[in-house]
Short mmCIF file of C-alpha atoms in Angstrom, two decimals:
data_model
loop_
_atom_site.label_atom_id
_atom_site.label_comp_id
_atom_site.label_asym_id
_atom_site.label_seq_id
_atom_site.Cartn_x
_atom_site.Cartn_y
_atom_site.Cartn_z
CA MET A 1 90.38 129.32 131.13
CA LYS A 2 88.08 126.37 130.57
CA LEU A 3 87.72 127.19 126.87
CA PHE A 4 91.50 127.45 126.57
CA SER A 5 91.88 123.98 128.11
CA ILE A 6 89.33 122.53 125.67
CA ASN A 7 91.24 123.99 122.71
CA ILE A 8 94.46 122.41 123.95
CA VAL A 9 92.76 119.01 124.23
CA LEU A 10 91.28 119.32 120.73
CA CYS A 11 94.69 120.26 119.30
CA LYS A 12 96.27 117.24 120.97
CA ILE A 13 93.55 114.94 119.59
CA ASP A 14 94.07 116.41 116.12
CA GLU A 15 97.82 115.78 116.37
CA GLN A 16 97.30 112.20 117.52
CA PHE A 17 95.00 111.24 114.65
CA ARG A 18 96.75 112.52 111.59
CA LYS A 19 95.97 111.40 108.08
CA VAL A 20 98.88 110.11 106.01
CA CYS A 21 98.77 108.96 102.39
CA LEU A 22 101.34 106.40 101.29
CA CYS A 23 101.84 104.90 97.84
CA LEU A 24 103.14 101.41 97.13
CA LEU A 25 105.35 101.11 94.07
CA GLY A 26 107.11 98.23 92.36
CA VAL A 27 106.83 96.05 89.28
CA ASP A 28 103.96 93.60 88.96
CA GLY A 29 104.02 90.39 90.98
CA VAL A 30 106.31 91.53 93.81
CA GLY A 31 103.62 91.43 96.52
CA LYS A 32 102.52 95.05 97.00
CA SER A 33 98.86 94.18 97.53
CA THR A 34 99.79 91.35 99.91
CA VAL A 35 101.82 93.78 102.02
CA VAL A 36 98.82 96.13 102.30
CA LYS A 37 96.45 93.29 103.19
CA ALA A 38 98.86 92.01 105.81
CA ILE A 39 99.02 95.45 107.45
CA ALA A 40 95.23 95.81 107.23
CA ASN A 41 94.75 92.37 108.82
CA ASP A 42 92.89 91.27 105.70
CA ASN A 43 92.73 87.91 103.95
CA ILE A 44 96.01 87.32 102.09
CA SER A 45 95.17 83.88 100.72
CA GLU A 46 93.49 85.28 97.61
CA VAL A 47 95.23 88.32 96.17
CA LEU A 48 94.55 89.37 92.59
CA PRO A 49 96.86 91.53 90.48
CA THR A 50 96.14 95.26 90.78
CA ASN A 51 94.95 96.65 87.48
CA GLY A 52 95.63 100.34 87.80
CA PHE A 53 94.86 101.58 91.29
CA SER A 54 93.57 100.22 94.57
CA LEU A 55 92.87 102.21 97.74
CA CYS A 56 92.97 100.86 101.29
CA LYS A 57 92.35 102.77 104.55
CA VAL A 58 93.91 101.54 107.78
CA ASN A 59 93.90 102.95 111.31
CA TYR A 60 97.38 102.19 112.59
CA LYS A 61 98.23 103.27 116.13
CA THR A 62 97.53 107.03 116.12
CA VAL A 63 97.64 107.50 112.35
CA LYS A 64 94.95 107.16 109.72
CA ILE A 65 96.78 105.70 106.73
CA VAL A 66 95.49 105.76 103.17
CA PHE A 67 97.41 103.31 100.99
CA TYR A 68 97.58 103.93 97.24
CA ASP A 69 98.37 100.49 95.83
CA LEU A 70 99.51 101.24 92.27
CA GLY A 71 99.70 98.52 89.65
CA GLY A 72 103.17 97.53 88.50
CA ASP A 73 102.44 96.83 84.85
CA GLU A 74 104.67 98.82 82.51
CA ARG A 75 101.70 100.77 81.14
CA ILE A 76 100.53 101.69 84.65
CA ARG A 77 103.97 102.92 85.70
CA ALA A 78 103.55 105.84 83.33
CA ILE A 79 100.87 107.31 85.62
CA TRP A 80 102.62 106.68 88.95
CA SER A 81 103.83 110.26 89.07
CA ASN A 82 100.22 111.52 89.09
CA TYR A 83 99.97 110.40 92.71
CA TYR A 84 103.33 111.57 94.04
CA SER A 85 102.17 115.04 95.05
CA GLU A 86 99.41 113.62 97.27
CA VAL A 87 101.53 111.22 99.33
CA TYR A 88 103.69 111.74 102.40
CA GLY A 89 105.96 108.76 101.80
CA VAL A 90 106.64 105.74 99.59
CA ILE A 91 106.83 101.99 100.10
CA PHE A 92 108.85 100.45 97.27
CA VAL A 93 108.50 96.66 97.06
CA LEU A 94 110.69 94.28 95.07
CA ASP A 95 111.14 90.52 94.76
CA GLY A 96 114.32 89.62 96.64
CA ALA A 97 114.36 86.12 95.14
CA ASP A 98 114.53 87.50 91.59
CA ASN A 99 118.16 88.44 91.01
CA THR A 100 117.76 88.94 87.26
CA HIS A 101 116.15 92.39 87.45
CA ILE A 102 118.38 94.15 89.96
CA GLU A 103 119.49 96.80 87.46
CA ASP A 104 115.91 97.33 86.22
CA ASN A 105 114.74 97.90 89.78
CA ARG A 106 117.60 100.32 90.37
CA GLU A 107 116.67 102.38 87.31
CA LEU A 108 113.02 102.37 88.36
CA LEU A 109 113.87 103.42 91.91
CA SER A 110 116.17 106.15 90.60
CA GLU A 111 113.36 107.47 88.41
CA VAL A 112 111.03 107.55 91.41
CA LEU A 113 113.51 109.37 93.65
CA SER A 114 114.31 111.93 90.97
CA ASN A 115 110.73 113.22 90.89
CA THR A 116 110.57 116.59 92.64
CA ASP A 117 107.16 115.79 94.15
CA LEU A 118 108.89 113.08 96.23
CA SER A 119 111.90 115.08 97.32
CA LEU A 120 112.54 114.86 101.08
CA LYS A 121 109.74 112.32 101.45
CA PRO A 122 110.94 109.11 103.17
CA LEU A 123 111.03 105.81 101.31
CA LEU A 124 110.76 102.31 102.76
CA LEU A 125 112.21 99.59 100.53
CA LEU A 126 110.79 96.14 101.26
CA ILE A 127 112.68 93.11 99.97
CA ASN A 128 109.76 90.70 99.79
CA LYS A 129 109.69 86.89 99.51
CA LYS A 130 112.49 86.11 101.95
CA ASP A 131 110.69 82.79 102.49
CA ARG A 132 111.98 81.68 99.09
CA GLY A 133 115.46 80.39 98.43
CA GLY A 134 118.11 82.76 97.12
CA CYS A 135 116.48 85.90 98.52
CA LEU A 136 118.95 88.75 99.00
CA ASP A 137 119.27 90.29 102.45
CA GLU A 138 119.41 94.01 103.25
CA ILE A 139 123.19 94.34 102.96
CA GLN A 140 123.45 92.40 99.69
CA LEU A 141 120.66 94.35 98.01
CA THR A 142 121.99 97.69 99.26
CA ASP A 143 125.36 96.94 97.64
CA LYS A 144 123.96 95.55 94.38
CA MET A 145 121.55 98.45 93.86
CA GLY A 146 123.95 101.12 95.09
CA LEU A 147 121.40 102.51 97.53
CA HIS A 148 123.96 104.62 99.37
CA ASP A 149 124.77 106.44 96.13
CA LEU A 150 121.07 106.94 95.31
CA ALA A 151 120.36 108.28 98.80
CA GLU A 152 123.22 110.74 98.51
CA GLN A 153 122.37 111.76 94.95
CA TYR A 154 118.73 112.59 95.73
CA SER A 155 119.12 113.51 99.43
CA ALA A 156 116.68 110.70 100.18
CA GLN A 157 115.83 108.95 103.43
CA ILE A 158 115.75 105.22 102.66
CA ARG A 159 115.28 102.25 104.95
CA VAL A 160 115.60 98.64 103.77
CA GLU A 161 113.74 95.71 105.33
CA CYS A 162 113.68 92.07 104.24
CA CYS A 163 110.27 90.46 104.76
CA SER A 164 107.74 87.81 103.80
CA ALA A 165 104.32 89.32 103.20
CA VAL A 166 102.64 85.89 103.07
CA ARG A 167 103.77 84.97 106.57
CA GLY A 168 100.46 86.14 108.04
CA THR A 169 98.34 88.99 109.35
CA GLY A 170 97.63 90.39 112.78
CA LYS A 171 99.90 88.79 115.38
CA ASN A 172 101.45 86.60 112.68
CA ILE A 173 102.55 89.44 110.41
CA ASP A 174 106.24 89.63 109.63
CA LYS A 175 107.68 92.01 112.22
CA SER A 176 110.01 93.53 109.62
CA ILE A 177 107.01 95.03 107.80
CA LEU A 178 105.81 96.79 110.94
CA ASP A 179 109.34 97.89 111.86
CA GLY A 180 109.69 99.49 108.46
CA LEU A 181 106.24 101.07 108.64
CA ASP A 182 106.98 102.50 112.09
CA TRP A 183 110.19 104.05 110.78
CA LEU A 184 108.37 105.53 107.78
CA LEU A 185 105.62 107.08 109.91
CA ASP A 186 108.13 108.44 112.43
CA ARG A 187 110.01 110.25 109.66
CA ILE A 188 106.74 111.63 108.29
CA LEU A 189 105.41 112.84 111.64
CA GLU A 190 108.71 114.54 112.40
CA ASN A 191 108.16 116.74 109.35
CA TYR A 192 104.37 116.55 109.17
CA SER A 193 103.68 120.30 109.00
CA ASN A 194 106.01 120.87 106.05
CA LEU A 195 104.83 117.75 104.22
CA SER A 196 101.18 118.68 104.74
CA LYS A 197 101.83 122.15 103.36
CA ARG A 198 103.50 120.66 100.28
CA VAL A 199 100.65 118.21 99.74
CA LEU A 200 98.01 120.95 99.99
CA GLU A 201 99.93 123.25 97.66
CA ALA A 202 100.35 120.43 95.14
CA GLN A 203 96.64 119.68 95.29
CA GLU A 204 95.85 123.35 94.62
CA ARG A 205 98.18 123.36 91.61
CA LEU A 206 96.51 120.20 90.36
CA LYS A 207 93.04 121.77 90.65
CA ILE A 208 94.17 124.86 88.76
CA ARG A 209 95.78 122.73 86.06
CA GLN A 210 92.57 120.71 85.72
CA GLN A 211 90.55 123.91 85.36
CA GLU A 212 92.94 125.18 82.69
CA ASP A 213 92.57 121.88 80.84
CA ARG A 214 88.81 122.21 81.11
CA MET A 215 88.97 125.69 79.63
CA GLU A 216 91.03 124.34 76.75
CA ARG A 217 88.30 121.78 76.18
CA ILE A 218 85.70 124.54 76.20
CA GLN A 219 87.78 126.39 73.61
CA ARG A 220 87.69 123.36 71.32
CA ILE A 221 83.93 123.09 71.76
CA THR A 222 83.12 126.78 71.28
CA GLY A 223 85.40 127.33 68.33
CA ASN A 224 87.08 130.75 68.40
CA SER A 225 85.46 132.01 71.60
CA PHE A 226 88.65 131.87 73.67
CA LYS A 227 91.27 132.71 71.09
CA SER A 228 91.69 136.24 72.38
CA VAL A 229 92.16 135.10 75.99
CA THR A 230 95.80 134.99 77.03
CA GLU A 231 97.34 132.13 79.00
CA GLU A 232 97.66 134.45 82.00
CA GLU A 233 93.94 135.26 81.88
CA LYS A 234 93.09 131.57 81.63
CA SER A 235 95.25 130.83 84.66
CA LYS A 236 93.64 133.65 86.67
CA PHE A 237 90.18 132.44 85.74
CA ALA A 238 91.09 128.87 86.68
CA LYS A 239 92.32 130.09 90.09
CA LYS A 240 89.05 131.98 90.48
CA LEU A 241 87.09 128.79 89.93
CA VAL A 242 89.29 126.84 92.35
CA ASN A 243 88.89 129.51 95.02
CA GLY A 244 85.16 129.36 94.46
CA TYR A 245 85.15 125.71 95.47
CA LYS A 246 86.56 126.69 98.87
CA GLN A 247 83.63 129.01 99.57
CA CYS A 248 80.75 126.75 98.64
CA ASN A 249 80.46 123.09 97.73
CA THR A 250 79.11 122.45 94.25
CA LYS A 251 75.92 120.50 93.73
CA THR A 252 75.10 118.21 90.82
CA MET A 253 71.94 119.26 89.04
CA ASN A 254 70.16 116.45 87.16
CA GLY A 255 73.52 114.91 86.31
CA HIS A 256 74.20 117.60 83.72
CA ALA A 257 75.56 120.69 85.43
CA LEU A 258 76.95 122.13 88.63
CA LYS A 259 75.37 124.74 90.85
CA PRO A 260 77.81 127.67 91.10
CA LYS A 261 78.82 129.27 94.40
CA LYS A 262 76.10 131.36 96.02
CA ASN A 263 77.52 134.81 95.32
CA LEU A 264 77.57 134.18 91.56
CA PRO A 265 74.55 134.71 89.28
CA GLY A 266 72.10 131.83 89.57
CA ARG A 267 72.84 130.26 86.23
CA ILE A 268 74.11 126.97 84.94
CA ILE A 269 75.32 125.93 81.54
CA PRO A 270 74.06 122.43 80.77
CA ARG A 271 75.89 119.58 79.14
CA SER A 272 75.93 120.20 75.42
CA LYS A 273 77.92 119.29 72.35
CA PHE A 274 76.83 122.37 70.38
CA LEU A 275 79.38 124.94 69.39
CA LYS A 276 77.36 127.71 71.08
CA PRO A 277 76.41 126.71 74.63
CA ARG A 278 73.61 128.74 76.15
CA VAL A 279 73.03 129.82 79.74
CA MET A 280 70.07 128.13 81.44
CA PRO A 281 68.32 129.26 84.63
CA LEU A 282 69.30 127.46 87.80
CA HIS A 283 65.79 127.13 89.18
CA GLY A 284 62.85 125.11 87.90
CA GLU A 285 61.61 125.86 84.43
CA GLY A 286 58.15 126.86 85.60
CA SER A 287 59.08 129.12 88.51
CA PRO A 288 58.59 132.91 88.17
CA ARG A 289 62.16 133.50 89.32
CA SER A 290 63.35 131.19 86.57
CA ARG A 291 61.42 133.06 83.91
CA ARG A 292 62.76 136.40 85.12
CA SER A 293 66.31 135.03 85.19
CA ALA A 294 66.03 133.56 81.73
CA SER A 295 64.99 136.93 80.34
CA ASP A 296 67.75 138.84 82.14
CA PRO A 297 69.29 140.83 79.26
CA GLU A 298 72.51 141.50 81.18
CA LEU A 299 73.37 137.81 81.37
CA ASN A 300 71.89 136.35 78.19
CA ARG A 301 72.60 139.28 75.89
CA GLY A 302 74.24 138.16 72.68
CA PHE A 303 75.06 134.56 73.66
CA GLN A 304 73.28 133.07 70.69
CA SER A 305 74.14 135.66 68.08
CA ASP A 306 77.79 136.24 68.91
CA PRO A 307 79.95 133.48 70.48
CA SER A 308 82.61 136.01 71.43
CA VAL A 309 80.18 137.53 73.93
CA LEU A 310 80.30 134.22 75.80
CA GLN A 311 83.95 134.84 76.62
CA GLU A 312 83.19 138.31 78.01
CA ARG A 313 80.26 137.13 80.13
CA ILE A 314 82.30 134.25 81.53
CA LEU A 315 85.13 136.52 82.61
CA GLU A 316 82.70 139.16 83.90
CA PHE A 317 80.32 136.98 85.91
CA GLY A 318 82.46 133.93 86.58
CA LEU A 319 80.00 131.56 84.90
CA PHE A 320 81.10 127.95 84.93
CA LEU A 321 80.71 125.88 81.79
CA TYR A 322 80.56 122.19 82.54
CA TYR A 323 80.64 119.42 79.96
CA PRO A 324 80.80 116.07 81.82
CA ASP A 325 82.10 113.07 79.90
CA TYR A 326 82.51 115.06 76.70
CA GLU A 327 84.61 113.37 74.06
CA ASP A 328 86.09 115.13 71.10
#
């Protein structure tokens, strides 16, 4: 009975302190980084443009928030979608005092909402810079951007708040920012189980895709070694590698290779730019076990004389080739 009570308490604690990833989107210069700093109670007097990606962790009430502050430069926008699968919700920021780019912002927002990785994930739209003259309010911007139509078209949950991110931090922060953030987190926590499942599944797909890309890179390095391997076999092998990561954490060895999971043969393949990589023993060069492993005919048989054998041994033993920072 006592153990049962402890489990209930632990479950409640786990529910109270949930981790939520949010991404901030918007063109450059609209105040995304200032919004994050205001929420984090950080210094907002000196904010530099975000070149690419900035990460900020904030404990807010009972939620651990990880903010992905993505740069708004046109070149950076092309990689926004790489982060969509990892987030639970979106904060879209625009300059309410700039009435010349309403249509551009609408097209950008429509592109964001149309991404399947963001479907059914809530979106908070912040109209920043209300401290400046000519700033549109919530009703005006909703009409001009046709937000009702976008919400209906993509079955999206959207809330609009007009704010001034430079107003202050802590007790001086614009209340509209916190009101919008509270709404966003409430929508996320209402559907937290489903969103978490989607995020985890997306991360698994990403890992498998990365492994498949790595195998393609190995194919380029080793010449014809993988030509006879079908796409289905590559995918299965990639899944095998990903599942291996769940069983045992990898360990960097001298900055050149990774230690495979424990139930695989104790071998590593070092960083190399040769067309015929060779298997090296995991243990020290002078150890007896290393010398026995290096002479193991079952593992090293034919690697140097016939590159096609490499493919067979990889699929048979699950050996992991690793070429860090290799450039074609």
